[in-house]
Every structure is written in C-alpha cells, then in structure tokens.
mmCIF file of C-alpha atoms in Angstrom:
data_model
loop_
_atom_site.group_PDB
_atom_site.id
_atom_site.type_symbol
_atom_site.label_atom_id
_atom_site.label_comp_id
_atom_site.label_asym_id
_atom_site.label_seq_id
_atom_site.Cartn_x
_atom_site.Cartn_y
_atom_site.Cartn_z
ATOM 1 C CA MET G 1 -0.105 6.440 11.183
ATOM 2 C CA LEU G 2 -1.046 4.986 7.835
ATOM 3 C CA GLU G 3 -2.528 8.341 6.498
ATOM 4 C CA HIS G 4 0.511 10.137 6.599
ATOM 5 C CA PHE G 5 2.423 7.729 5.541
ATOM 6 C CA VAL G 6 0.726 7.133 2.957
ATOM 7 C CA SER G 7 0.572 10.700 2.097
ATOM 8 C CA VAL G 8 4.304 11.296 1.882
ATOM 9 C CA VAL G 9 4.895 8.660 -0.544
ATOM 10 C CA GLY G 10 2.304 9.120 -2.588
ATOM 11 C CA GLY G 11 3.589 12.565 -2.799
ATOM 12 C CA MET G 12 7.283 12.427 -2.108
ATOM 13 C CA THR G 13 7.811 8.782 -4.486
ATOM 14 C CA LEU G 14 8.244 11.004 -7.759
ATOM 15 C CA PRO G 15 10.640 13.305 -6.700
ATOM 16 C CA PHE G 16 13.252 11.172 -4.848
ATOM 17 C CA LEU G 17 13.387 8.507 -7.526
ATOM 18 C CA LEU G 18 13.606 11.548 -10.561
ATOM 19 C CA LEU G 19 16.968 12.385 -7.638
ATOM 20 C CA ALA G 20 17.918 9.261 -8.304
ATOM 21 C CA ALA G 21 17.630 8.311 -12.286
ATOM 22 C CA VAL G 22 18.819 11.611 -12.574
ATOM 23 C CA THR G 23 22.275 11.337 -10.387
ATOM 24 C CA VAL G 24 22.706 7.157 -12.415
ATOM 25 C CA VAL G 25 22.979 8.781 -15.600
ATOM 26 C CA LEU G 26 25.058 12.300 -14.526
ATOM 27 C CA THR G 27 27.560 10.149 -12.353
ATOM 28 C CA PRO G 28 30.631 9.114 -13.825
ATOM 29 C CA PRO G 29 31.157 5.516 -13.749
ATOM 30 C CA VAL G 30 34.308 6.070 -11.664
ATOM 31 C CA VAL G 31 34.200 8.516 -9.202
ATOM 32 C CA SER G 32 36.993 9.736 -6.382
ATOM 33 C CA GLY G 33 34.989 11.054 -3.476
ATOM 34 C CA TRP G 34 31.403 13.202 -3.405
ATOM 35 C CA PRO G 35 31.441 15.125 -6.163
ATOM 36 C CA ARG G 36 29.935 19.018 -6.192
ATOM 37 C CA ALA G 37 27.818 18.093 -9.256
ATOM 38 C CA SER G 38 26.811 15.732 -6.757
ATOM 39 C CA ARG G 39 26.388 17.348 -4.270
ATOM 40 C CA ALA G 40 24.209 20.727 -6.515
ATOM 41 C CA ARG G 41 22.107 18.402 -7.213
ATOM 42 C CA MET G 42 21.331 17.338 -3.702
ATOM 43 C CA ALA G 43 21.595 20.962 -2.727
ATOM 44 C CA ALA G 44 18.914 21.979 -5.137
ATOM 45 C CA ALA G 45 16.468 18.809 -4.020
ATOM 46 C CA GLY G 46 17.132 20.418 -0.105
ATOM 47 C CA ALA G 47 16.625 24.892 -1.313
ATOM 48 C CA GLY G 48 12.849 22.914 -2.790
ATOM 49 C CA LEU G 49 12.109 21.066 0.537
ATOM 50 C CA ALA G 50 13.225 24.419 2.652
ATOM 51 C CA ALA G 51 11.227 26.810 0.105
ATOM 52 C CA ALA G 52 8.153 24.457 0.507
ATOM 53 C CA THR G 53 8.134 24.377 3.880
ATOM 54 C CA VAL G 54 8.403 28.045 3.945
ATOM 55 C CA PHE G 55 5.735 28.537 1.515
ATOM 56 C CA ALA G 56 2.939 25.101 3.449
ATOM 57 C CA LEU G 57 3.974 27.364 6.727
ATOM 58 C CA LEU G 58 2.787 30.561 4.880
ATOM 59 C CA ARG G 59 -0.685 29.035 3.526
ATOM 60 C CA ALA G 60 -0.784 27.506 7.204
ATOM 61 C CA ALA G 61 -1.135 30.928 9.010
ATOM 62 C CA ALA G 62 -3.412 32.356 6.299
ATOM 63 C CA VAL G 63 -0.064 35.169 5.588
ATOM 64 C CA LEU G 64 0.029 33.407 2.271
ATOM 65 C CA HIS G 65 -3.943 34.239 0.724
ATOM 66 C CA SER G 66 -3.453 33.569 -2.860
ATOM 67 C CA ARG G 67 -1.524 30.238 -3.833
ATOM 68 C CA THR G 68 -2.107 30.937 -7.352
ATOM 69 C CA ALA G 69 0.402 33.959 -7.400
ATOM 70 C CA VAL G 70 3.165 31.201 -7.078
ATOM 71 C CA ASN G 71 1.748 27.447 -8.373
ATOM 72 C CA LEU G 72 1.338 29.044 -11.247
ATOM 73 C CA PRO G 73 5.022 30.299 -11.590
ATOM 74 C CA THR G 74 6.502 27.551 -10.386
ATOM 75 C CA ALA G 75 4.059 25.038 -12.122
ATOM 76 C CA SER G 76 4.437 26.601 -16.087
ATOM 77 C CA LEU G 77 9.138 26.987 -15.262
ATOM 78 C CA LEU G 78 8.323 23.586 -13.765
ATOM 79 C CA VAL G 79 7.474 22.032 -17.730
ATOM 80 C CA VAL G 80 10.175 24.439 -19.275
ATOM 81 C CA ALA G 81 12.971 22.632 -16.498
ATOM 82 C CA ASP G 82 11.693 19.078 -17.181
ATOM 83 C CA LEU G 83 10.947 19.490 -20.660
ATOM 84 C CA ALA G 84 14.776 20.620 -21.010
ATOM 85 C CA LEU G 85 15.946 17.775 -18.686
ATOM 86 C CA LEU G 86 14.376 15.679 -21.688
ATOM 87 C CA VAL G 87 16.907 17.081 -24.293
ATOM 88 C CA VAL G 88 19.376 16.577 -21.976
ATOM 89 C CA LEU G 89 18.506 12.015 -21.121
ATOM 90 C CA ALA G 90 17.490 12.240 -24.831
ATOM 91 C CA VAL G 91 21.558 13.344 -25.379
ATOM 92 C CA LEU G 92 22.828 11.465 -22.547
ATOM 93 C CA ALA G 93 20.738 8.140 -24.299
ATOM 94 C CA ALA G 94 22.731 8.932 -27.920
ATOM 95 C CA ARG G 95 26.379 10.259 -26.240
ATOM 96 C CA THR G 96 26.133 8.925 -22.924
ATOM 97 C CA SER G 97 30.175 10.439 -21.937
ATOM 98 C CA TRP G 98 29.002 14.152 -22.752
ATOM 99 C CA GLY G 99 27.865 14.025 -19.194
ATOM 100 C CA TYR G 100 30.715 13.820 -17.896
ATOM 101 C CA GLU G 101 32.853 16.427 -18.572
ATOM 102 C CA GLY G 102 32.742 20.163 -21.016
ATOM 103 C CA ARG G 103 29.735 22.092 -21.047
ATOM 104 C CA PHE G 104 27.471 19.807 -21.576
ATOM 105 C CA SER G 105 28.317 18.878 -18.384
ATOM 106 C CA LEU G 106 27.687 21.987 -16.738
ATOM 107 C CA ALA G 107 24.685 22.578 -18.595
ATOM 108 C CA ALA G 108 23.054 18.990 -17.778
ATOM 109 C CA SER G 109 23.948 19.223 -14.019
ATOM 110 C CA THR G 110 22.146 23.143 -14.024
ATOM 111 C CA VAL G 111 19.180 22.201 -15.939
ATOM 112 C CA ALA G 112 18.785 19.579 -14.121
ATOM 113 C CA CYS G 113 19.291 21.280 -10.259
ATOM 114 C CA ALA G 114 16.466 23.489 -11.521
ATOM 115 C CA ALA G 115 14.253 20.783 -12.879
ATOM 116 C CA LEU G 116 14.994 18.742 -8.970
ATOM 117 C CA ALA G 117 14.501 22.535 -7.166
ATOM 118 C CA LEU G 118 11.336 22.562 -8.941
ATOM 119 C CA SER G 119 9.904 18.976 -8.644
ATOM 120 C CA PHE G 120 10.064 18.691 -4.833
ATOM 121 C CA PHE G 121 8.915 22.442 -3.904
ATOM 122 C CA ARG G 122 5.960 21.224 -5.912
ATOM 123 C CA ALA G 123 5.462 17.916 -4.630
ATOM 124 C CA ALA G 124 6.651 18.804 -1.111
ATOM 125 C CA GLN G 125 3.966 21.900 -0.267
ATOM 126 C CA GLU G 126 0.445 19.562 0.309
ATOM 127 C CA VAL G 127 3.080 17.240 2.585
ATOM 128 C CA ILE G 128 4.789 19.545 4.900
ATOM 129 C CA LEU G 129 1.168 20.841 5.433
ATOM 130 C CA ARG G 130 -0.044 17.387 6.882
ATOM 131 C CA LEU G 131 2.332 18.553 9.952
ATOM 132 C CA THR G 132 -0.425 20.719 10.434
ATOM 133 C CA ALA G 133 -2.994 17.677 11.355
ATOM 134 C CA PHE G 134 -1.041 15.771 13.535
ATOM 135 C CA ILE G 135 -2.829 17.108 16.980
ATOM 136 C CA GLU G 136 -6.626 16.948 16.521
ATOM 137 C CA PRO G 137 -8.635 19.074 17.802
ATOM 138 C CA GLY G 138 -9.657 18.411 21.886
ATOM 139 C CA GLU G 139 -6.158 16.304 21.999
ATOM 140 C CA ALA G 140 -3.901 16.188 23.970
ATOM 141 C CA ALA G 141 -0.446 17.693 22.304
ATOM 142 C CA LEU G 142 1.787 14.088 24.104
ATOM 143 C CA SER G 143 -0.968 11.710 23.244
ATOM 144 C CA THR G 144 -0.246 7.783 21.588
ATOM 145 C CA GLU G 145 -2.531 9.124 18.841
ATOM 146 C CA THR G 146 -0.142 12.172 18.066
ATOM 147 C CA LEU G 147 3.822 10.242 17.573
ATOM 148 C CA LEU G 148 1.803 7.320 15.209
ATOM 149 C CA ARG G 149 1.046 10.288 13.167
ATOM 150 C CA VAL G 150 4.620 11.786 14.138
ATOM 151 C CA LEU G 151 6.286 8.294 13.246
ATOM 152 C CA GLY G 152 3.927 7.477 9.990
ATOM 153 C CA PHE G 153 4.844 10.893 8.522
ATOM 154 C CA LEU G 154 8.935 10.894 9.512
ATOM 155 C CA GLY G 155 8.103 7.029 7.891
ATOM 156 C CA GLY G 156 7.367 7.819 4.702
ATOM 157 C CA TRP G 157 9.894 9.898 4.038
ATOM 158 C CA VAL G 158 12.612 7.016 5.674
ATOM 159 C CA ALA G 159 10.840 4.542 2.520
ATOM 160 C CA VAL G 160 11.056 7.063 -0.199
ATOM 161 C CA ALA G 161 14.707 8.211 0.429
ATOM 162 C CA LEU G 162 15.595 3.981 0.915
ATOM 163 C CA LEU G 163 13.702 3.090 -2.150
ATOM 164 C CA ALA G 164 15.536 5.556 -4.103
ATOM 165 C CA PHE G 165 18.499 5.168 -2.496
ATOM 166 C CA ILE G 166 18.555 1.248 -3.731
ATOM 167 C CA ASN G 167 17.208 1.954 -6.907
ATOM 168 C CA ALA G 168 20.359 4.123 -7.434
ATOM 169 C CA ARG G 169 22.517 1.544 -6.564
ATOM 170 C CA ALA G 170 20.442 -1.516 -8.388
ATOM 171 C CA LEU G 171 20.682 0.731 -12.253
ATOM 172 C CA ARG G 172 24.237 1.794 -12.064
ATOM 173 C CA ARG G 173 24.701 -1.487 -12.390
ATOM 174 C CA VAL G 174 22.589 -2.097 -15.586
ATOM 175 C CA PRO G 175 24.946 -1.249 -18.981
ATOM 176 C CA ARG G 176 24.854 2.171 -18.831
ATOM 177 C CA ARG G 177 22.903 2.895 -22.986
ATOM 178 C CA ALA G 178 19.984 0.907 -20.691
ATOM 179 C CA ALA G 179 20.376 2.764 -18.384
ATOM 180 C CA HIS G 180 20.190 6.046 -20.144
ATOM 181 C CA LEU G 181 17.079 5.424 -22.062
ATOM 182 C CA THR G 182 14.883 3.605 -18.920
ATOM 183 C CA VAL G 183 15.623 7.016 -17.124
ATOM 184 C CA LEU G 184 15.066 9.191 -20.643
ATOM 185 C CA ALA G 185 11.323 7.267 -20.327
ATOM 186 C CA PHE G 186 11.107 7.970 -17.078
ATOM 187 C CA GLY G 187 11.572 11.764 -17.569
ATOM 188 C CA ALA G 188 9.277 11.945 -20.708
ATOM 189 C CA VAL G 189 6.780 10.557 -17.521
ATOM 190 C CA VAL G 190 7.952 13.188 -15.024
ATOM 191 C CA ALA G 191 6.882 15.647 -17.782
ATOM 192 C CA LEU G 192 3.189 14.646 -18.728
ATOM 193 C CA VAL G 193 2.640 14.900 -15.062
ATOM 194 C CA SER G 194 3.705 18.276 -14.467
ATOM 195 C CA ALA G 195 2.501 19.550 -17.366
ATOM 196 C CA VAL G 196 -1.416 17.796 -16.488
ATOM 197 C CA ASP G 197 -0.276 19.648 -12.956
ATOM 198 C CA LEU G 198 -0.439 22.856 -14.760
ATOM 199 C CA LEU G 199 -3.406 22.098 -16.875
ATOM 200 C CA ARG G 200 -4.873 21.765 -13.989
ATOM 201 C CA LEU G 201 -4.075 24.813 -12.212
ATOM 202 C CA LEU G 202 -4.977 27.375 -15.694
ATOM 203 C CA HIS G 203 -8.657 25.515 -15.752
ATOM 204 C CA ALA G 204 -8.770 25.752 -12.378
ATOM 205 C CA THR G 205 -8.048 29.776 -12.764
ATOM 206 C CA HIS G 206 -10.204 29.953 -15.826
ATOM 207 C CA ARG G 207 -7.160 30.553 -18.023
ATOM 208 C CA ILE G 208 -7.770 27.874 -19.870
ATOM 209 C CA VAL G 209 -11.690 26.202 -20.077
ATOM 210 C CA LEU G 210 -11.717 22.661 -20.856
ATOM 211 C CA HIS G 211 -15.483 20.748 -22.383
ATOM 212 C CA GLY G 212 -16.266 17.085 -22.841
ATOM 213 C CA SER G 213 -13.918 14.763 -23.560
ATOM 214 C CA GLY G 214 -11.452 17.323 -22.352
ATOM 215 C CA PHE G 215 -12.026 17.494 -19.580
ATOM 216 C CA ARG G 216 -12.968 14.874 -18.748
ATOM 217 C CA ALA G 217 -9.309 13.483 -19.799
ATOM 218 C CA LEU G 218 -7.249 16.186 -17.217
ATOM 219 C CA THR G 219 -10.335 14.960 -14.842
ATOM 220 C CA TRP G 220 -8.730 11.411 -15.134
ATOM 221 C CA ALA G 221 -5.594 12.298 -15.107
ATOM 222 C CA THR G 222 -5.469 14.829 -12.405
ATOM 223 C CA ASN G 223 -7.784 11.467 -10.032
ATOM 224 C CA ASN G 224 -5.814 8.963 -11.002
ATOM 225 C CA ALA G 225 -2.079 10.876 -11.939
ATOM 226 C CA GLN G 226 0.021 9.400 -9.105
ATOM 227 C CA GLY G 227 -0.611 5.865 -8.414
ATOM 228 C CA ALA G 228 -0.524 5.209 -12.552
ATOM 229 C CA VAL G 229 2.538 7.243 -12.993
ATOM 230 C CA LEU G 230 4.564 5.073 -10.022
ATOM 231 C CA MET G 231 3.407 1.979 -11.432
ATOM 232 C CA VAL G 232 4.854 3.709 -14.480
ATOM 233 C CA ALA G 233 7.618 3.757 -12.971
ATOM 234 C CA ALA G 234 8.131 1.261 -11.278
ATOM 235 C CA ALA G 235 7.534 -0.913 -14.265
ATOM 236 C CA LEU G 236 9.712 1.382 -15.939
ATOM 237 C CA LEU G 237 13.095 1.045 -13.858
ATOM 238 C CA LEU G 238 12.368 -2.875 -13.027
ATOM 239 C CA VAL G 239 13.108 -3.451 -16.815
ATOM 240 C CA PRO G 240 16.274 -3.850 -17.299
ATOM 241 C CA MET G 241 17.149 -4.697 -13.192
ATOM 242 C CA VAL G 242 14.878 -7.832 -14.383
ATOM 243 C CA SER G 243 17.384 -8.195 -17.897
ATOM 244 C CA LEU G 244 20.471 -7.484 -15.574
ATOM 245 C CA PHE G 245 19.150 -10.306 -13.095
ATOM 246 C CA ALA G 246 18.715 -12.563 -15.461
ATOM 247 C CA SER G 247 22.322 -11.965 -16.632
ATOM 248 C CA THR G 248 23.493 -13.063 -13.689
ATOM 249 C CA LEU G 249 22.489 -16.039 -13.260
ATOM 250 C CA ARG G 250 24.317 -17.506 -16.675
ATOM 251 C CA SER G 251 26.900 -19.429 -16.433
ATOM 252 C CA LEU G 252 30.624 -17.874 -16.485
ATOM 253 C CA PRO G 253 32.816 -17.568 -19.142
ATOM 254 C CA GLU G 254 36.705 -18.814 -19.169
ATOM 255 C CA LEU G 255 39.008 -16.525 -17.737
ATOM 256 C CA PRO G 256 42.091 -17.456 -17.191
ATOM 257 C CA ASN G 257 42.724 -16.311 -14.436
ATOM 258 C CA PRO G 258 40.896 -17.357 -10.434
ATOM 259 C CA ALA G 259 40.771 -14.157 -9.160
ATOM 260 C CA ARG G 260 39.186 -12.538 -11.973
ATOM 261 C CA VAL G 261 36.793 -15.093 -11.510
ATOM 262 C CA ARG G 262 35.879 -14.629 -7.977
ATOM 263 C CA ALA G 263 35.617 -11.301 -8.540
ATOM 264 C CA GLU G 264 33.298 -11.703 -11.362
ATOM 265 C CA ARG G 265 30.865 -14.262 -8.848
ATOM 266 C CA SER G 266 31.642 -11.342 -5.933
ATOM 267 C CA GLY G 267 29.870 -8.792 -8.745
ATOM 268 C CA ARG G 268 27.066 -11.196 -9.447
ATOM 269 C CA ARG G 269 25.937 -11.795 -5.813
ATOM 270 C CA ARG G 270 25.675 -8.580 -5.181
ATOM 271 C CA SER G 271 24.037 -7.031 -8.376
ATOM 272 C CA ARG G 272 21.518 -9.801 -7.439
ATOM 273 C CA ARG G 273 20.916 -8.048 -4.023
ATOM 274 C CA TRP G 274 21.087 -4.671 -5.206
ATOM 275 C CA VAL G 275 18.282 -5.763 -7.424
ATOM 276 C CA MET G 276 16.154 -8.296 -5.820
ATOM 277 C CA ALA G 277 15.944 -4.957 -2.570
ATOM 278 C CA SER G 278 14.944 -2.245 -5.859
ATOM 279 C CA ALA G 279 12.196 -5.154 -6.746
ATOM 280 C CA LEU G 280 11.699 -5.517 -3.369
ATOM 281 C CA GLY G 281 10.867 -1.726 -2.682
ATOM 282 C CA PHE G 282 8.517 -1.306 -6.163
ATOM 283 C CA SER G 283 6.714 -4.245 -4.460
ATOM 284 C CA ALA G 284 6.517 -2.569 -1.214
ATOM 285 C CA LEU G 285 5.000 1.005 -3.242
ATOM 286 C CA VAL G 286 2.800 -1.101 -4.812
ATOM 287 C CA LEU G 287 1.190 -1.766 -1.944
ATOM 288 C CA THR G 288 1.384 1.283 -0.826
ATOM 289 C CA ARG G 289 -0.211 2.860 -3.187
ATOM 290 C CA THR G 290 -2.955 0.209 -3.958
ATOM 291 C CA VAL G 291 -4.450 -1.814 -0.593
ATOM 292 C CA ALA G 292 -2.661 1.348 1.746
ATOM 293 C CA VAL G 293 -4.621 3.928 -0.131
ATOM 294 C CA ALA G 294 -7.554 1.973 -0.117
ATOM 295 C CA ARG G 295 -7.320 1.269 3.912
ATOM 296 C CA VAL G 296 -6.892 5.168 3.934
ATOM 297 C CA ASN G 297 -10.044 5.697 2.025
ATOM 298 C CA GLU G 298 -12.120 3.617 3.640
ATOM 299 C CA VAL G 299 -15.471 4.936 4.025
ATOM 300 C CA PRO G 300 -16.676 3.726 6.871
ATOM 301 C CA THR G 301 -21.209 2.225 7.770
ATOM 302 C CA LEU G 302 -23.137 1.950 9.682
ATOM 303 C CA SER G 303 -23.910 -1.084 11.293
ATOM 304 C CA GLU G 304 -27.731 -2.400 11.538
ATOM 305 C CA PRO G 305 -29.963 -2.506 14.054
ATOM 306 C CA GLU G 306 -29.731 -4.818 16.848
ATOM 307 C CA HIS G 307 -33.073 -6.700 17.890
ATOM 308 C CA TYR G 308 -34.880 -4.869 20.981
ATOM 309 C CA THR G 309 -37.683 -5.366 22.548
ATOM 310 C CA LEU G 310 -40.987 -3.571 21.524
ATOM 311 C CA ASP G 311 -43.874 -3.511 25.019
ATOM 312 C CA GLU G 312 -47.061 -2.144 22.977
ATOM 313 C CA THR G 313 -49.233 -2.195 26.282
ATOM 314 C CA ALA G 314 -46.689 0.686 28.432
ATOM 315 C CA GLY G 315 -44.971 2.300 24.971
ATOM 316 C CA LEU G 316 -41.756 1.628 25.545
ATOM 317 C CA VAL G 317 -38.855 -0.429 23.929
ATOM 318 C CA ARG G 318 -37.001 -2.145 25.938
ATOM 319 C CA LEU G 319 -32.882 -2.799 25.570
ATOM 320 C CA PRO G 320 -31.823 -5.857 27.612
ATOM 321 C CA THR G 321 -28.418 -4.155 29.475
ATOM 322 C CA SER G 322 -26.818 -7.611 29.756
ATOM 323 C CA ALA G 323 -26.085 -6.318 25.736
ATOM 324 C CA LEU G 324 -24.981 -3.276 26.749
ATOM 325 C CA ALA G 325 -22.694 -5.025 29.278
ATOM 326 C CA ASP G 326 -19.901 -4.423 27.074
ATOM 327 C CA GLY G 327 -19.385 -1.022 26.663
ATOM 328 C CA HIS G 328 -19.497 -1.164 23.013
ATOM 329 C CA LEU G 329 -22.026 1.119 20.548
ATOM 330 C CA HIS G 330 -25.216 -0.309 19.546
ATOM 331 C CA ARG G 331 -27.746 0.640 17.575
ATOM 332 C CA TYR G 332 -30.953 0.286 17.208
ATOM 333 C CA ALA G 333 -34.136 2.015 15.185
ATOM 334 C CA TYR G 334 -37.479 2.281 15.841
ATOM 335 C CA THR G 335 -39.937 2.812 13.084
ATOM 336 C CA THR G 336 -43.379 5.216 12.749
ATOM 337 C CA GLY G 337 -44.695 5.587 9.933
ATOM 338 C CA THR G 338 -42.816 5.543 7.443
ATOM 339 C CA THR G 339 -39.833 7.449 8.985
ATOM 340 C CA GLU G 340 -37.406 5.222 10.793
ATOM 341 C CA VAL G 341 -35.842 7.162 13.777
ATOM 342 C CA ARG G 342 -32.884 5.371 14.861
ATOM 343 C CA PHE G 343 -31.295 5.720 18.407
ATOM 344 C CA ILE G 344 -27.840 3.884 19.941
ATOM 345 C CA ALA G 345 -27.201 3.098 23.613
ATOM 346 C CA ILE G 346 -23.542 2.643 25.307
ATOM 347 C CA LEU G 347 -22.651 1.527 28.701
ATOM 348 C CA LYS G 348 -19.930 4.513 30.328
ATOM 349 C CA ASN G 349 -17.115 4.132 32.285
ATOM 350 C CA GLY G 350 -18.825 3.875 36.185
ATOM 351 C CA GLY G 351 -22.049 2.312 35.521
ATOM 352 C CA ALA G 352 -23.911 5.005 33.327
ATOM 353 C CA TYR G 353 -25.434 4.756 30.336
ATOM 354 C CA GLY G 354 -25.885 6.907 27.622
ATOM 355 C CA VAL G 355 -28.710 7.068 25.271
ATOM 356 C CA GLY G 356 -29.295 9.506 22.419
ATOM 357 C CA LEU G 357 -30.707 9.459 18.647
ATOM 358 C CA ASP G 358 -28.142 8.403 16.180
ATOM 359 C CA ALA G 359 -27.727 11.677 14.917
ATOM 360 C CA CYS G 360 -26.801 15.302 16.688
ATOM 361 C CA GLU G 361 -27.312 19.017 16.306
ATOM 362 C CA ASN G 362 -24.819 19.759 13.386
ATOM 363 C CA CYS G 363 -24.509 17.274 11.459
ATOM 364 C CA GLY G 364 -27.946 16.176 11.305
ATOM 365 C CA PRO G 365 -28.697 11.996 10.648
ATOM 366 C CA SER G 366 -25.706 11.150 9.646
ATOM 367 C CA GLY G 367 -24.947 8.606 12.602
ATOM 368 C CA TYR G 368 -22.366 7.176 14.569
ATOM 369 C CA TYR G 369 -19.786 3.928 14.105
ATOM 370 C CA GLU G 370 -17.392 3.368 16.927
ATOM 371 C CA ALA G 371 -13.091 2.825 16.250
ATOM 372 C CA ASP G 372 -11.148 2.769 18.566
ATOM 373 C CA GLY G 373 -13.261 2.639 21.474
ATOM 374 C CA LYS G 374 -13.854 5.846 20.319
ATOM 375 C CA VAL G 375 -16.689 7.570 18.697
ATOM 376 C CA ILE G 376 -17.041 9.471 15.541
ATOM 377 C CA CYS G 377 -19.507 11.250 13.778
ATOM 378 C CA LEU G 378 -19.710 9.588 10.546
ATOM 379 C CA ARG G 379 -20.093 13.122 8.957
ATOM 380 C CA CYS G 380 -17.575 15.108 10.458
ATOM 381 C CA ASP G 381 -15.146 12.929 11.550
ATOM 382 C CA VAL G 382 -14.882 13.958 15.224
ATOM 383 C CA ALA G 383 -14.529 11.647 18.088
ATOM 384 C CA ILE G 384 -17.290 11.754 20.684
ATOM 385 C CA ASN G 385 -15.896 11.251 24.581
ATOM 386 C CA PRO G 386 -18.457 7.968 24.703
ATOM 387 C CA ALA G 387 -18.246 9.331 28.938
ATOM 388 C CA THR G 388 -20.729 12.819 27.011
ATOM 389 C CA ILE G 389 -23.236 10.423 25.499
ATOM 390 C CA GLY G 390 -26.081 11.942 27.064
ATOM 391 C CA PHE G 391 -25.415 15.071 27.080
ATOM 392 C CA GLN G 392 -25.874 17.955 24.396
ATOM 393 C CA GLY G 393 -24.063 20.111 22.890
ATOM 394 C CA GLY G 394 -21.442 20.689 19.754
ATOM 395 C CA CYS G 395 -21.200 16.827 18.116
ATOM 396 C CA ASN G 396 -22.721 14.945 20.948
ATOM 397 C CA PRO G 397 -26.390 12.776 20.298
ATOM 398 C CA ILE G 398 -29.261 14.323 21.052
ATOM 399 C CA PRO G 399 -29.699 12.694 24.143
ATOM 400 C CA LEU G 400 -33.458 10.908 25.151
ATOM 401 C CA ASP G 401 -34.728 10.155 28.461
ATOM 402 C CA PHE G 402 -34.546 6.642 29.885
ATOM 403 C CA ALA G 403 -35.226 4.269 32.331
ATOM 404 C CA VAL G 404 -33.512 1.265 34.147
ATOM 405 C CA ASP G 405 -36.340 -1.444 34.815
ATOM 406 C CA GLY G 406 -34.915 -4.627 35.993
ATOM 407 C CA ALA G 407 -32.718 -5.717 33.367
ATOM 408 C CA ASP G 408 -33.935 -3.511 30.838
ATOM 409 C CA LEU G 409 -32.931 -0.196 29.614
ATOM 410 C CA THR G 410 -36.422 1.734 28.934
ATOM 411 C CA ILE G 411 -37.547 4.325 26.257
ATOM 412 C CA ALA G 412 -40.807 6.118 25.542
ATOM 413 C CA THR G 413 -42.064 5.349 21.968
ATOM 414 C CA SER G 414 -43.461 8.791 22.776
ATOM 415 C CA VAL G 415 -40.006 10.193 23.119
ATOM 416 C CA LEU G 416 -38.671 8.371 19.290
ATOM 417 C CA GLU G 417 -41.716 9.359 17.510
ATOM 418 C CA ASP G 418 -41.326 13.016 19.063
ATOM 419 C CA ASN G 419 -37.673 13.041 17.493
ATOM 420 C CA ALA G 420 -39.378 11.443 13.741
ATOM 421 C CA GLU G 421 -37.943 15.059 12.591
ATOM 422 C CA VAL G 422 -35.244 14.499 12.823
ATOM 423 C CA PHE G 423 -35.027 11.796 10.006
ATOM 424 C CA ALA G 424 -37.985 13.029 7.512
#
C-alpha cells in the first residue's frame, strides 16, 4: 500500500502543482461560472493522462517495442512548452492584466494547455504501469493485499489532487504580484526538471555523450530530481503564504463601517485556514518524500543466527523444539572449515517442521527473512508459503534431512558439511 502511495505522490505531485499554479495566474480575480480557459486546461491534463494510460498499456502488453520513438519527441516538446510557458509567466509577472483578455490571453492559455498535456503524459506513464503490480505471482486476484495496493494507488491520486486544490485556493489569497513571481520561480524549476529528463534520454540513447563531471552531475540530478524539486516547490510556494499568514495577524485598520470590519475579519480567518491547510499539505508531502520513501526503499537484513546445541559425539546439531513453537522463522549457522553453512527451521501449521538451507537453487545463498507471516527470498523478493518449506523446487529453501528426538530437532553435521559448497 505505502509503496504505491509513494509512487503516485512522487510521480504526479509536480504536474498537479503546475496545474494549480497556472490556474492561479491565468484566472481573473473575479470569475462567473467555470471559465472556458479553465475547462481547456482540465481537458489538456485529462488528455495527457489518457494518452499516458494508452502508452503504458501498450508497453505492458509488449505491443510497443520502441519506447524511445515516443518518449524522446514528447520530452523534447515538453522542454519547448515549458520554456514557452516560462516566457508567458514572465510577461504575466510584469503585466498581470495581460493574462485575462485579448490575444495574449489566448496564446497564454494555448501554451499552458500544451505544457500541461505533455507534463501529465510524461509523468503518468510509470505511475500507471504500477497497475500491473497489484497482484503478485501466485496471489489470489481478490485478496487483502491486492485491496491495500489499490487503496494506496487511489489514495495517492486523491492526495496530490487535494494538495493542488488547497495550494491553489491559498495562493489566490496572496497579493497577485507575489503570486505571479512565485509561480514564475516554480515554472523555472519545472523547466529545469524537463531539461534534465531530456538530457537523460539523449544520453541513454547515445545521441549525446557525457563524461566526467557532466555525467556525474546528470546522474545526481536524475537520482535526486523528484525529491529535491518537490522540496524546492514547497519552499517557493510557502514563502508568500507565510507572509500572508503574518499579515492576517496584524491589527485591523480603523474602518467606519462595522460590516466591513466583520467582512475583513472573516476574510482573514479564511486566509489563515487555507494557508494552514496548505502548510499541513506540504508537511505531509515532505514526510512522504523522506520518511515514507526511506521505509519503502528499506533493504531487509538477515537476522543473526540463533544458539543451538552441538552434540559432537553423535555428530548432531540439536535445535530445541520449544524455540520453534512460536511458528516464526529461525536462522542458525554451522561452521565447517572456513565456510559458514546457514540453515533455517520453522514450525508449520499442523505441527510439522520445515527445515532447509538458508539458500535456494535459483538465488543461491542470498537467504530468507520473515515479513507479515511470509517467508521471503532476500534476492528475488518472492514470498514462500511456509507450508512448502522442506519441499524441493522453485525458490523454496533447499531441504535438509532432520529428525525429532524428544524435545530436540536434530540434523546430522555430515548433512550440513555436504552442503557447504552452496555457501562457499
């Protein structure tokens, strides 16, 4: 669930914030109904999402073999559209009235629609491909895990849409010149991200070749672009809002009309609420891009081997069955020569024991760990049904012969020594 939520938030926050920012600067202070230009921007974003969905499905079905034939032209067009939008935003920052009437209004709306459509198309492809990961191999189509993944995926879309809506409402209460300058700075960041993405594609397709510091800079930008840009976006958009919040705390000027005083107080309360909601939204975004991403990317580690009794006279390793009674995975290690042979044991449902090497024929001695009641291969991330431990095949642990002797489960040391080559 968390993985799909983080994926959507990381991939779609920037396009949604761009939609909100453009809406703020291109919408007149006073509107009646739903303006045609606003409907056009929403339609452009929807068209980009629809095109991304079709493209992702064609990729998933292996119908489209050359992704570069689509990605490279659209990435190039997006850079051009973002630069054109940057020019529009610069003009609006200088002459805010130009954004609402005349030919410039039509040109600005056209450029904004093109930038939004391409931005949503480029961002949504990988996010939509997550749809194919809702059901793991061997898992039932209708299961709790599948439902949680779907909820995480849908929750991510709701979260970014809500963040964009709150941000737009808060930014509209900022003085228009400050709002235009903030959106201009945000547009410059968006254009920089698009340029980095295009450079990455050009380098990957060997149309340009970067060496040394240029290659290292591109690698760093590619690996850190999303997190860094979202943090910059949060800072840029929160600065004028903090100023607005501070202004609402100042004393009201002397107004002769009590109705105007009440209206001013009501307006200030609404402004504070929207600014606080926006700040909370960006705080949640920061947590998502830091704590949640770290949790998703956390690499499991194998637990330390547990204690057991070595009966050297009988040549047996003795594992107390009382320690296995909890039904969890237990790891042990036997050293022969210079090789450490790891093996695992678990009490399965029905009272049977599953014993095997901490290795499989497919992935070698990578090991297994337990999570959410499942035994998972550390290398390929395949979940093993605990009931199948002790049986040969697939990614199951290589089985070991064992016996139950009173209160102990015993394994011959000769069996472990014969399998030392697996860990050599």
